[in-house]
Amino acid sequence: MGARSAIRLYNTMTRRKEELRPLEAGRMRIYSCGPTVYRFAHIGNLRTYMFADVLTRSLEYLGHDTHQVMNITDVGHLTDDTFDRGEDKMLVSARLEKKSPEEIAAYYTEAFMHDARMVNIQPAREYPRATAYIPQMIEIIAKLIEGGHAYEVGGTVYYDIASFPAYGRLSRNSTDQLLSGTRGEVDPRKRHPGDFTLWKAAGEHRLQVWPSPWGPGFPGWHIECSAMSISLLGDRFDIHTGGSDNVFPHHEAEIAQSEGVTGHQVVSCWVHGEHLMLSGTRMAKSAGNFFRITELVEQGFDPLAFRYLTLQAKYRTKLNFSPEAMSGADHALRQLRDRVSEWSAAPDGPRGELDQRFRAALADDLDLPAAMALVSELIRSDLAPGAKARLLIEWDRVLGLDVARSPEREALPDGAAVLLSSRERARAAKDFATADRLRSELAAMGVSVTDTPDGQKVVVRRS
Ligand code: AMP
Ligand code: ZN
């Protein structure tokens, strides 16, 4: 590997591309807002996690070590709005599904990990769960009260936004504008209607309650990210990622909390990914207009075709999802793999300056569309086929498209991938009756499966 190259990223705080200098030589510390585990992640959420993944992969490719932490929100996704309506999504799901909050969280955490693997998201170094950091949250809240940044009323603690003049800087909101965003009833005990909850006194029938100096209750949503990021990455770290809807209120509040308690800047660079859209509206759990990655697989798409699709757009622009765009990406990905398999046996040769340009594209605020254009340029170039294949395989460390995957999997008929993965699970669970049944179903589709110590070997009958 060559020397470490600098990377420039667009910092939401300063509204500029800035060269990032790691606080600790050679190691970038990154905190990524992660999933709320009361429902399945949709492909919009995955776009944001893939953007964080491409960021860490690019940093690694450019020679930096990374330490990425992604939180798992396993206590209700609590905005003041939902507080006031007494509705906590974690608990609503628990009630609807007749499970405990812990069971709900474990189930959807597993589903998230599964979906993340399907789109080749490399695991973060750590996945802290919010419920494991309640003491750290309580400690920060107590210090904020001591420092005059927070106040308690009847067992609930609010952040006093008037005590933090920089509140609103990240989202470019004035305190007055922040107010206009407040909907529903506002607790009259708040000093300022925009004050947000750090700790909430437990109402009746709460399942998730913890003791605290202010009585039994549970934490607000924003405080968890201050507590986990500072506990695991220290009180100064390099990069914080999230989706653009996290800018306000979530990250604005995190800054007020983290800087309020430490007395100094904590995050060097805030980066935010733009949304995945469906017919012009943001894909969202609440709007019900979403797909899960497994649904795309059931429709016969390679899950990595979705990754391919996202790489064609800049992370800072909205991306519209459509079945046509997916088909195009799926087709292009299969062609790319065909090329790599055709060329990979050929001898290597000189690689020219394409890799330098690839690195420059990554370093320029993660310009993946430019990097993907270089993939096409490379394919059309007059480099030796062996050199092309090797360079594509090298670039795949960032792209994560499995370009070297053997094409026999490519030719799988619709629905076979789902059956194969169910069969893998059945085998792992020693449910051989199901595994045999799935083998017959696959055989009927022209896919023959044999079991080897390395897993299932698949041969597709050409028709
Ligand atoms: P949530 O589970 O709603 O907290 O969302 C998890 C992450 O996905 C957050 O970082 C959001 O910013 C992000 N997100 C939510 N909806 C979308 C979308 N349509 N496109 C991209 N990212 C999204
Ligand atoms: Zn967060």
Short mmCIF file of C-alpha atoms and ligand atoms in Angstrom, two decimals:
data_model
loop_
_atom_site.label_atom_id
_atom_site.label_comp_id
_atom_site.label_asym_id
_atom_site.label_seq_id
_atom_site.Cartn_x
_atom_site.Cartn_y
_atom_site.Cartn_z
CA MET A 1 0.00 0.00 0.00
CA GLY A 2 1.18 3.48 -0.80
CA ALA A 3 1.24 6.45 1.52
CA ARG A 4 -1.84 7.57 3.34
CA SER A 5 -3.89 10.01 1.27
CA ALA A 6 -5.88 12.85 2.72
CA ILE A 7 -9.64 12.85 2.30
CA ARG A 8 -11.94 15.82 1.92
CA LEU A 9 -15.46 15.59 3.27
CA TYR A 10 -18.40 17.96 3.26
CA ASN A 11 -18.91 19.03 6.86
CA THR A 12 -22.57 19.86 7.57
CA MET A 13 -21.43 22.12 10.39
CA THR A 14 -19.32 24.43 8.23
CA ARG A 15 -21.10 23.79 4.91
CA ARG A 16 -17.74 23.24 3.25
CA LYS A 17 -15.59 20.42 2.01
CA GLU A 18 -12.77 20.09 4.50
CA GLU A 19 -9.61 18.07 4.56
CA LEU A 20 -9.85 15.64 7.41
CA ARG A 21 -6.85 15.27 9.67
CA PRO A 22 -7.23 12.34 12.05
CA LEU A 23 -7.05 13.34 15.71
CA GLU A 24 -4.94 10.28 16.32
CA ALA A 25 -2.34 9.60 13.64
CA GLY A 26 -3.42 6.83 11.28
CA ARG A 27 -6.77 6.08 12.90
CA MET A 28 -10.14 7.63 12.14
CA ARG A 29 -12.76 7.31 14.83
CA ILE A 30 -16.27 7.25 13.42
CA TYR A 31 -19.67 7.16 15.07
CA SER A 32 -22.65 6.20 12.92
CA CYS A 33 -26.24 6.54 14.02
CA GLY A 34 -27.66 3.06 13.73
CA PRO A 35 -31.02 1.33 13.59
CA THR A 36 -33.97 1.54 15.91
CA VAL A 37 -34.82 -2.09 16.38
CA TYR A 38 -38.56 -2.27 16.63
CA ARG A 39 -39.12 -2.88 12.90
CA PHE A 40 -37.25 -4.09 9.85
CA ALA A 41 -34.78 -1.72 8.24
CA HIS A 42 -35.89 -0.60 4.80
CA ILE A 43 -33.66 0.02 1.81
CA GLY A 44 -33.68 3.77 2.57
CA ASN A 45 -32.09 3.07 5.94
CA LEU A 46 -29.67 0.74 4.19
CA ARG A 47 -28.67 3.55 1.84
CA THR A 48 -27.53 5.57 4.86
CA TYR A 49 -25.67 2.62 6.42
CA MET A 50 -24.04 1.82 3.06
CA PHE A 51 -22.87 5.40 2.81
CA ALA A 52 -21.17 5.02 6.21
CA ASP A 53 -19.76 1.69 4.99
CA VAL A 54 -18.36 3.22 1.80
CA LEU A 55 -16.85 5.97 3.92
CA THR A 56 -14.98 3.53 6.17
CA ARG A 57 -14.00 1.36 3.19
CA SER A 58 -12.69 4.43 1.34
CA LEU A 59 -10.70 5.57 4.36
CA GLU A 60 -9.18 2.10 4.63
CA TYR A 61 -8.41 2.07 0.91
CA LEU A 62 -6.67 5.41 1.30
CA GLY A 63 -4.51 3.94 4.05
CA HIS A 64 -6.28 4.94 7.26
CA ASP A 65 -7.26 2.57 10.02
CA THR A 66 -10.81 3.10 11.14
CA HIS A 67 -12.69 2.46 14.32
CA GLN A 68 -16.40 2.66 13.64
CA VAL A 69 -19.07 2.46 16.29
CA MET A 70 -22.74 2.03 15.36
CA ASN A 71 -25.40 2.21 18.02
CA ILE A 72 -28.42 -0.02 18.27
CA THR A 73 -31.41 1.91 19.63
CA ASP A 74 -33.25 -0.65 21.73
CA VAL A 75 -35.24 1.76 23.83
CA GLY A 76 -38.14 3.63 22.24
CA HIS A 77 -37.42 6.09 19.47
CA LEU A 78 -38.56 8.98 21.56
CA THR A 79 -39.25 12.38 20.22
CA ASP A 80 -41.05 14.93 22.31
CA ASP A 81 -44.02 14.50 20.03
CA THR A 82 -44.37 10.83 20.71
CA PHE A 83 -43.75 11.47 24.41
CA ASP A 84 -46.62 13.87 24.52
CA ARG A 85 -48.90 11.38 22.84
CA GLY A 86 -47.63 8.75 25.26
CA GLU A 87 -46.57 6.55 22.36
CA ASP A 88 -43.29 4.68 22.26
CA LYS A 89 -42.78 2.65 19.12
CA MET A 90 -40.70 0.02 20.87
CA LEU A 91 -43.54 -0.60 23.30
CA VAL A 92 -46.24 -0.41 20.65
CA SER A 93 -44.44 -3.15 18.72
CA ALA A 94 -44.00 -5.20 21.88
CA ARG A 95 -47.73 -4.97 22.56
CA LEU A 96 -48.75 -5.72 18.96
CA GLU A 97 -46.43 -8.67 18.65
CA LYS A 98 -47.07 -9.90 22.21
CA LYS A 99 -43.37 -9.95 22.98
CA SER A 100 -41.15 -8.28 25.54
CA PRO A 101 -39.16 -5.22 24.42
CA GLU A 102 -36.00 -7.34 24.76
CA GLU A 103 -37.39 -10.00 22.43
CA ILE A 104 -38.44 -7.37 19.91
CA ALA A 105 -35.02 -5.74 20.03
CA ALA A 106 -33.14 -9.04 19.69
CA TYR A 107 -35.28 -10.12 16.75
CA TYR A 108 -34.93 -6.89 14.77
CA THR A 109 -31.25 -6.51 15.61
CA GLU A 110 -30.65 -9.93 14.07
CA ALA A 111 -32.75 -8.94 11.04
CA PHE A 112 -30.74 -5.74 10.65
CA MET A 113 -27.43 -7.63 10.75
CA HIS A 114 -28.77 -10.05 8.16
CA ASP A 115 -29.91 -7.27 5.81
CA ALA A 116 -26.63 -5.40 6.28
CA ARG A 117 -24.70 -8.54 5.30
CA MET A 118 -26.83 -8.93 2.19
CA VAL A 119 -25.60 -5.58 0.88
CA ASN A 120 -22.02 -6.24 1.97
CA ILE A 121 -21.88 -3.69 4.76
CA GLN A 122 -18.75 -4.49 6.70
CA PRO A 123 -19.53 -4.83 10.38
CA ALA A 124 -18.70 -1.86 12.60
CA ARG A 125 -16.06 -2.48 15.25
CA GLU A 126 -18.70 -2.17 17.97
CA TYR A 127 -22.49 -2.21 18.14
CA PRO A 128 -23.39 -0.78 21.55
CA ARG A 129 -26.98 -1.13 22.69
CA ALA A 130 -28.58 1.91 24.25
CA THR A 131 -30.01 -0.06 27.18
CA ALA A 132 -26.46 -1.04 28.19
CA TYR A 133 -25.48 2.63 28.61
CA ILE A 134 -28.17 3.93 30.97
CA PRO A 135 -25.65 4.70 33.80
CA GLN A 136 -23.48 6.73 31.39
CA MET A 137 -26.55 8.64 30.19
CA ILE A 138 -27.59 9.37 33.79
CA GLU A 139 -24.08 10.61 34.54
CA ILE A 140 -24.13 13.05 31.62
CA ILE A 141 -27.61 14.28 32.52
CA ALA A 142 -26.55 14.87 36.14
CA LYS A 143 -23.53 16.87 34.95
CA LEU A 144 -25.69 18.90 32.57
CA ILE A 145 -27.99 19.82 35.48
CA GLU A 146 -24.95 20.73 37.60
CA GLY A 147 -23.57 22.87 34.79
CA GLY A 148 -26.83 24.76 34.32
CA HIS A 149 -27.70 23.15 30.96
CA ALA A 150 -30.65 21.12 32.19
CA TYR A 151 -33.45 21.21 34.74
CA GLU A 152 -35.79 18.74 36.36
CA VAL A 153 -39.53 19.07 36.67
CA GLY A 154 -41.52 16.31 38.36
CA GLY A 155 -39.05 13.55 37.55
CA THR A 156 -38.54 14.63 33.93
CA VAL A 157 -35.33 16.38 32.88
CA TYR A 158 -35.21 18.86 30.02
CA TYR A 159 -32.24 20.36 28.23
CA ASP A 160 -32.34 24.14 28.56
CA ILE A 161 -31.60 25.25 24.99
CA ALA A 162 -31.24 28.89 26.06
CA SER A 163 -28.14 27.82 28.03
CA PHE A 164 -26.35 26.74 24.83
CA PRO A 165 -26.04 29.65 22.39
CA ALA A 166 -24.72 27.43 19.59
CA TYR A 167 -27.99 25.48 19.55
CA GLY A 168 -29.27 25.62 15.98
CA ARG A 169 -25.86 26.03 14.34
CA LEU A 170 -25.72 22.63 12.69
CA SER A 171 -29.21 22.88 11.20
CA ARG A 172 -28.99 26.64 10.64
CA ASN A 173 -32.11 27.14 12.69
CA SER A 174 -32.67 30.09 14.93
CA THR A 175 -34.27 29.27 18.26
CA ASP A 176 -37.47 30.91 17.04
CA GLN A 177 -37.56 28.83 13.90
CA LEU A 178 -36.90 25.72 15.95
CA LEU A 179 -40.13 26.43 17.73
CA SER A 180 -42.26 26.50 14.65
CA GLY A 181 -41.36 22.84 14.24
CA THR A 182 -42.93 21.94 17.56
CA ARG A 183 -46.23 20.23 17.08
CA GLY A 184 -48.88 19.06 19.47
CA GLU A 185 -49.15 19.94 23.11
CA VAL A 186 -46.08 21.30 24.82
CA ASP A 187 -45.40 20.53 28.46
CA PRO A 188 -46.16 23.88 30.18
CA ARG A 189 -43.39 23.21 32.69
CA LYS A 190 -40.77 23.65 29.96
CA ARG A 191 -38.82 26.90 30.19
CA HIS A 192 -38.69 27.09 26.42
CA PRO A 193 -40.99 25.09 24.14
CA GLY A 194 -37.95 23.91 22.19
CA ASP A 195 -36.31 22.34 25.27
CA PHE A 196 -35.88 18.63 24.63
CA THR A 197 -36.16 15.64 26.93
CA LEU A 198 -33.10 14.06 28.49
CA TRP A 199 -34.94 11.88 30.96
CA LYS A 200 -38.63 11.13 31.13
CA ALA A 201 -40.50 10.19 34.29
CA ALA A 202 -42.09 6.80 33.74
CA GLY A 203 -45.80 6.87 33.25
CA GLU A 204 -47.97 3.91 34.14
CA HIS A 205 -47.64 0.62 32.27
CA ARG A 206 -44.11 1.28 31.08
CA LEU A 207 -42.15 -1.88 30.49
CA GLN A 208 -38.70 -0.29 30.16
CA VAL A 209 -38.02 1.70 33.34
CA TRP A 210 -34.76 2.45 35.10
CA PRO A 211 -34.08 4.03 38.50
CA SER A 212 -32.42 7.45 38.41
CA PRO A 213 -31.67 10.38 40.73
CA TRP A 214 -34.94 11.91 39.44
CA GLY A 215 -37.04 8.83 40.07
CA PRO A 216 -37.93 5.91 37.79
CA GLY A 217 -37.95 6.74 34.12
CA PHE A 218 -36.26 6.23 30.79
CA PRO A 219 -33.87 8.23 28.61
CA GLY A 220 -34.66 10.55 25.73
CA TRP A 221 -33.54 9.50 22.28
CA HIS A 222 -30.70 11.98 21.74
CA ILE A 223 -28.82 11.35 24.97
CA GLU A 224 -27.97 7.78 24.01
CA CYS A 225 -25.72 8.88 21.16
CA SER A 226 -23.83 11.37 23.35
CA ALA A 227 -23.29 8.68 25.99
CA MET A 228 -22.22 5.89 23.63
CA SER A 229 -20.02 8.00 21.38
CA ILE A 230 -18.10 9.59 24.26
CA SER A 231 -17.85 6.29 26.18
CA LEU A 232 -16.48 4.36 23.22
CA LEU A 233 -14.63 6.92 21.10
CA GLY A 234 -13.60 9.51 23.67
CA ASP A 235 -14.58 13.14 24.04
CA ARG A 236 -13.06 14.09 20.69
CA PHE A 237 -13.51 11.96 17.59
CA ASP A 238 -13.25 12.43 13.84
CA ILE A 239 -16.48 11.72 12.02
CA HIS A 240 -20.15 11.42 12.86
CA THR A 241 -22.54 10.05 10.23
CA GLY A 242 -26.30 9.85 9.84
CA GLY A 243 -29.11 10.49 7.40
CA SER A 244 -30.08 14.06 6.56
CA ASP A 245 -33.19 13.85 8.78
CA ASN A 246 -30.86 13.28 11.74
CA VAL A 247 -29.43 16.82 11.46
CA PHE A 248 -32.38 18.21 13.38
CA PRO A 249 -33.29 17.52 16.06
CA HIS A 250 -31.11 14.49 16.75
CA HIS A 251 -27.62 15.79 16.02
CA GLU A 252 -28.35 19.34 17.05
CA ALA A 253 -29.33 17.93 20.45
CA GLU A 254 -26.31 15.63 20.58
CA ILE A 255 -23.99 18.61 20.11
CA ALA A 256 -25.76 20.57 22.86
CA GLN A 257 -25.41 17.61 25.21
CA SER A 258 -21.88 16.51 24.36
CA GLU A 259 -20.40 20.01 24.20
CA GLY A 260 -22.47 21.07 27.20
CA VAL A 261 -20.94 18.31 29.31
CA THR A 262 -17.34 18.40 28.00
CA GLY A 263 -17.06 22.14 27.44
CA HIS A 264 -15.47 21.70 24.02
CA GLN A 265 -16.06 20.51 20.46
CA VAL A 266 -16.41 16.73 20.32
CA VAL A 267 -16.99 15.85 16.64
CA SER A 268 -14.57 17.16 13.99
CA CYS A 269 -16.74 16.49 10.96
CA TRP A 270 -20.48 15.86 10.60
CA VAL A 271 -21.46 14.02 7.41
CA HIS A 272 -25.01 13.30 6.35
CA GLY A 273 -26.37 11.08 3.63
CA GLU A 274 -29.37 12.11 1.57
CA HIS A 275 -32.53 10.12 1.36
CA LEU A 276 -33.75 7.35 -0.83
CA MET A 277 -37.02 8.42 -2.38
CA LEU A 278 -39.94 6.50 -3.79
CA SER A 279 -42.09 8.37 -6.34
CA GLY A 280 -40.83 11.67 -5.04
CA THR A 281 -41.41 11.08 -1.32
CA ARG A 282 -38.89 9.98 1.26
CA MET A 283 -39.02 6.27 1.94
CA ALA A 284 -40.10 6.06 5.56
CA LYS A 285 -41.37 3.55 8.07
CA SER A 286 -44.13 5.85 9.14
CA ALA A 287 -45.34 6.57 5.59
CA GLY A 288 -45.47 2.86 4.82
CA ASN A 289 -43.83 3.36 1.39
CA PHE A 290 -40.85 1.14 1.84
CA PHE A 291 -39.19 -2.08 0.76
CA ARG A 292 -36.97 -4.39 2.67
CA ILE A 293 -33.90 -5.72 0.84
CA THR A 294 -35.27 -9.27 1.13
CA GLU A 295 -38.31 -8.17 -0.89
CA LEU A 296 -36.03 -7.12 -3.74
CA VAL A 297 -34.37 -10.53 -3.57
CA GLU A 298 -37.77 -12.21 -3.73
CA GLN A 299 -38.37 -10.23 -6.92
CA GLY A 300 -35.27 -11.88 -8.36
CA PHE A 301 -32.78 -9.03 -7.90
CA ASP A 302 -29.29 -9.49 -6.61
CA PRO A 303 -29.17 -7.53 -3.32
CA LEU A 304 -25.86 -6.07 -4.42
CA ALA A 305 -27.61 -4.55 -7.43
CA PHE A 306 -29.15 -2.20 -4.90
CA ARG A 307 -25.67 -1.38 -3.68
CA TYR A 308 -24.62 -0.78 -7.30
CA LEU A 309 -27.58 1.57 -7.71
CA THR A 310 -26.63 3.65 -4.67
CA LEU A 311 -23.01 3.92 -5.82
CA GLN A 312 -24.18 5.68 -8.95
CA ALA A 313 -25.44 8.66 -6.96
CA LYS A 314 -23.53 11.06 -4.80
CA TYR A 315 -24.31 10.41 -1.13
CA ARG A 316 -25.40 14.04 -0.79
CA THR A 317 -28.10 13.90 -3.46
CA LYS A 318 -31.52 12.35 -3.18
CA LEU A 319 -31.85 9.11 -5.08
CA ASN A 320 -35.11 7.94 -6.54
CA PHE A 321 -35.77 4.24 -6.31
CA SER A 322 -37.60 2.48 -9.12
CA PRO A 323 -37.84 -1.11 -10.35
CA GLU A 324 -36.46 0.06 -13.72
CA ALA A 325 -33.37 1.54 -12.08
CA MET A 326 -32.95 -1.71 -10.12
CA SER A 327 -33.17 -3.78 -13.30
CA GLY A 328 -30.56 -1.59 -14.94
CA ALA A 329 -28.22 -1.93 -11.98
CA ASP A 330 -28.79 -5.67 -11.78
CA HIS A 331 -27.96 -6.08 -15.44
CA ALA A 332 -24.84 -3.89 -15.21
CA LEU A 333 -23.60 -5.79 -12.16
CA ARG A 334 -23.97 -9.17 -13.86
CA GLN A 335 -22.08 -7.88 -16.89
CA LEU A 336 -19.32 -6.56 -14.68
CA ARG A 337 -18.94 -9.95 -13.00
CA ASP A 338 -18.93 -11.71 -16.37
CA ARG A 339 -16.08 -9.49 -17.48
CA VAL A 340 -14.07 -10.10 -14.33
CA SER A 341 -14.48 -13.86 -14.57
CA GLU A 342 -13.57 -13.79 -18.28
CA TRP A 343 -10.43 -11.75 -17.62
CA SER A 344 -9.20 -12.99 -14.28
CA ALA A 345 -7.25 -15.96 -15.67
CA ALA A 346 -5.30 -13.67 -18.06
CA PRO A 347 -1.82 -12.48 -17.10
CA ASP A 348 -1.41 -9.20 -15.20
CA GLY A 349 0.09 -6.10 -16.84
CA PRO A 350 0.77 -2.41 -16.19
CA ARG A 351 -2.18 -0.58 -14.70
CA GLY A 352 -1.64 3.00 -15.81
CA GLU A 353 -2.88 5.88 -13.69
CA LEU A 354 -6.47 4.74 -13.24
CA ASP A 355 -5.98 3.72 -9.63
CA GLN A 356 -4.66 7.19 -8.77
CA ARG A 357 -7.78 8.70 -10.27
CA PHE A 358 -9.95 6.22 -8.39
CA ARG A 359 -8.29 7.29 -5.14
CA ALA A 360 -8.71 10.94 -6.04
CA ALA A 361 -12.43 10.39 -6.63
CA LEU A 362 -12.84 8.77 -3.21
CA ALA A 363 -10.81 11.50 -1.55
CA ASP A 364 -13.00 14.18 -3.11
CA ASP A 365 -15.92 13.87 -0.71
CA LEU A 366 -16.60 10.24 -1.68
CA ASP A 367 -17.35 10.83 -5.33
CA LEU A 368 -18.55 7.31 -6.05
CA PRO A 369 -20.30 8.23 -9.30
CA ALA A 370 -16.89 9.36 -10.57
CA ALA A 371 -15.37 6.12 -9.27
CA MET A 372 -18.05 4.12 -11.09
CA ALA A 373 -17.35 6.07 -14.27
CA LEU A 374 -13.74 4.95 -13.90
CA VAL A 375 -14.95 1.36 -13.77
CA SER A 376 -16.50 1.86 -17.21
CA GLU A 377 -13.43 3.65 -18.46
CA LEU A 378 -11.24 0.81 -17.22
CA ILE A 379 -13.39 -1.77 -18.98
CA ARG A 380 -13.15 0.12 -22.29
CA SER A 381 -9.44 0.88 -21.86
CA ASP A 382 -6.63 -0.92 -23.68
CA LEU A 383 -5.05 -2.28 -20.50
CA ALA A 384 -4.29 -6.00 -20.51
CA PRO A 385 -7.39 -8.01 -19.52
CA GLY A 386 -5.57 -9.51 -16.54
CA ALA A 387 -4.69 -6.04 -15.28
CA LYS A 388 -8.31 -4.94 -15.67
CA ALA A 389 -9.58 -7.87 -13.65
CA ARG A 390 -7.04 -7.32 -10.89
CA LEU A 391 -7.74 -3.63 -10.62
CA LEU A 392 -11.50 -4.24 -10.50
CA ILE A 393 -11.00 -6.78 -7.74
CA GLU A 394 -8.85 -4.26 -5.85
CA TRP A 395 -11.47 -1.52 -6.27
CA ASP A 396 -14.09 -3.93 -5.01
CA ARG A 397 -12.59 -3.46 -1.53
CA VAL A 398 -14.42 -0.13 -1.66
CA LEU A 399 -17.31 -0.94 -3.98
CA GLY A 400 -18.25 -4.17 -2.21
CA LEU A 401 -20.04 -5.60 -5.27
CA ASP A 402 -18.51 -9.08 -5.18
CA VAL A 403 -17.19 -8.52 -8.69
CA ALA A 404 -15.22 -11.75 -8.50
CA ARG A 405 -18.20 -13.86 -7.53
CA SER A 406 -18.45 -16.90 -9.76
CA PRO A 407 -21.04 -16.38 -12.46
CA GLU A 408 -22.80 -19.68 -11.78
CA ARG A 409 -24.68 -17.88 -9.02
CA GLU A 410 -25.48 -15.18 -11.52
CA ALA A 411 -27.65 -17.40 -13.56
CA LEU A 412 -29.95 -18.34 -10.69
CA PRO A 413 -33.58 -18.35 -11.73
CA ASP A 414 -36.00 -16.02 -9.96
CA GLY A 415 -36.62 -16.99 -6.38
CA ALA A 416 -33.76 -19.49 -6.15
CA ALA A 417 -31.55 -17.23 -4.03
CA VAL A 418 -34.21 -17.02 -1.33
CA LEU A 419 -34.65 -20.80 -1.33
CA LEU A 420 -30.90 -21.29 -1.13
CA SER A 421 -30.55 -19.01 1.83
CA SER A 422 -33.51 -20.64 3.59
CA ARG A 423 -31.89 -23.99 2.93
CA GLU A 424 -28.61 -22.76 4.38
CA ARG A 425 -30.46 -21.73 7.52
CA ALA A 426 -32.33 -25.04 7.69
CA ARG A 427 -29.05 -26.94 7.42
CA ALA A 428 -27.45 -24.82 10.11
CA ALA A 429 -30.42 -25.60 12.33
CA LYS A 430 -30.08 -29.31 11.46
CA ASP A 431 -33.59 -29.26 10.03
CA PHE A 432 -32.79 -31.80 7.33
CA ALA A 433 -36.38 -32.47 6.36
CA THR A 434 -36.79 -28.82 5.33
CA ALA A 435 -33.39 -28.81 3.66
CA ASP A 436 -34.40 -31.84 1.57
CA ARG A 437 -37.71 -30.31 0.63
CA LEU A 438 -35.97 -27.11 -0.48
CA ARG A 439 -33.47 -29.16 -2.46
CA SER A 440 -36.34 -30.73 -4.41
CA GLU A 441 -37.94 -27.35 -5.00
CA LEU A 442 -34.63 -26.00 -6.29
CA ALA A 443 -34.12 -29.07 -8.50
CA ALA A 444 -37.52 -28.42 -10.05
CA MET A 445 -36.25 -24.95 -10.97
CA GLY A 446 -33.15 -26.42 -12.59
CA VAL A 447 -30.82 -25.70 -9.67
CA SER A 448 -28.98 -28.69 -8.26
CA VAL A 449 -27.44 -28.41 -4.84
CA THR A 450 -24.80 -30.55 -3.21
CA ASP A 451 -23.61 -30.11 0.36
CA THR A 452 -19.90 -29.76 0.95
CA PRO A 453 -17.88 -28.87 4.06
CA ASP A 454 -17.66 -25.32 2.58
CA GLY A 455 -21.41 -25.03 2.27
CA GLN A 456 -23.82 -25.56 -0.59
CA LYS A 457 -22.42 -26.01 -4.07
CA VAL A 458 -24.80 -24.91 -6.74
CA VAL A 459 -25.03 -25.90 -10.37
CA VAL A 460 -27.58 -24.27 -12.62
CA ARG A 461 -28.89 -26.33 -15.50
CA ARG A 462 -28.77 -24.25 -18.66
CA SER A 463 -31.96 -24.46 -20.60
P1 AMP B 1 -34.54 5.31 11.79
O1 AMP B 1 -34.56 3.83 12.06
O2 AMP B 1 -35.83 5.88 11.27
O3 AMP B 1 -33.98 6.09 12.95
O4 AMP B 1 -33.52 5.52 10.61
C1 AMP B 1 -32.24 4.96 10.65
C2 AMP B 1 -31.32 5.73 9.74
O5 AMP B 1 -31.81 5.71 8.41
C3 AMP B 1 -31.19 7.19 10.13
O6 AMP B 1 -29.83 7.56 10.04
C4 AMP B 1 -32.01 7.93 9.10
O7 AMP B 1 -31.47 9.20 8.83
C5 AMP B 1 -31.87 7.02 7.89
N1 AMP B 1 -33.02 7.10 6.96
C6 AMP B 1 -34.34 7.08 7.26
N2 AMP B 1 -35.09 7.14 6.13
C7 AMP B 1 -34.22 7.19 5.09
C8 AMP B 1 -34.36 7.27 3.65
N3 AMP B 1 -35.54 7.29 3.06
N4 AMP B 1 -33.22 7.31 2.92
C9 AMP B 1 -32.01 7.28 3.50
N5 AMP B 1 -31.81 7.20 4.84
C10 AMP B 1 -32.89 7.17 5.63
ZN ZN B 2 -27.71 8.98 16.93
#
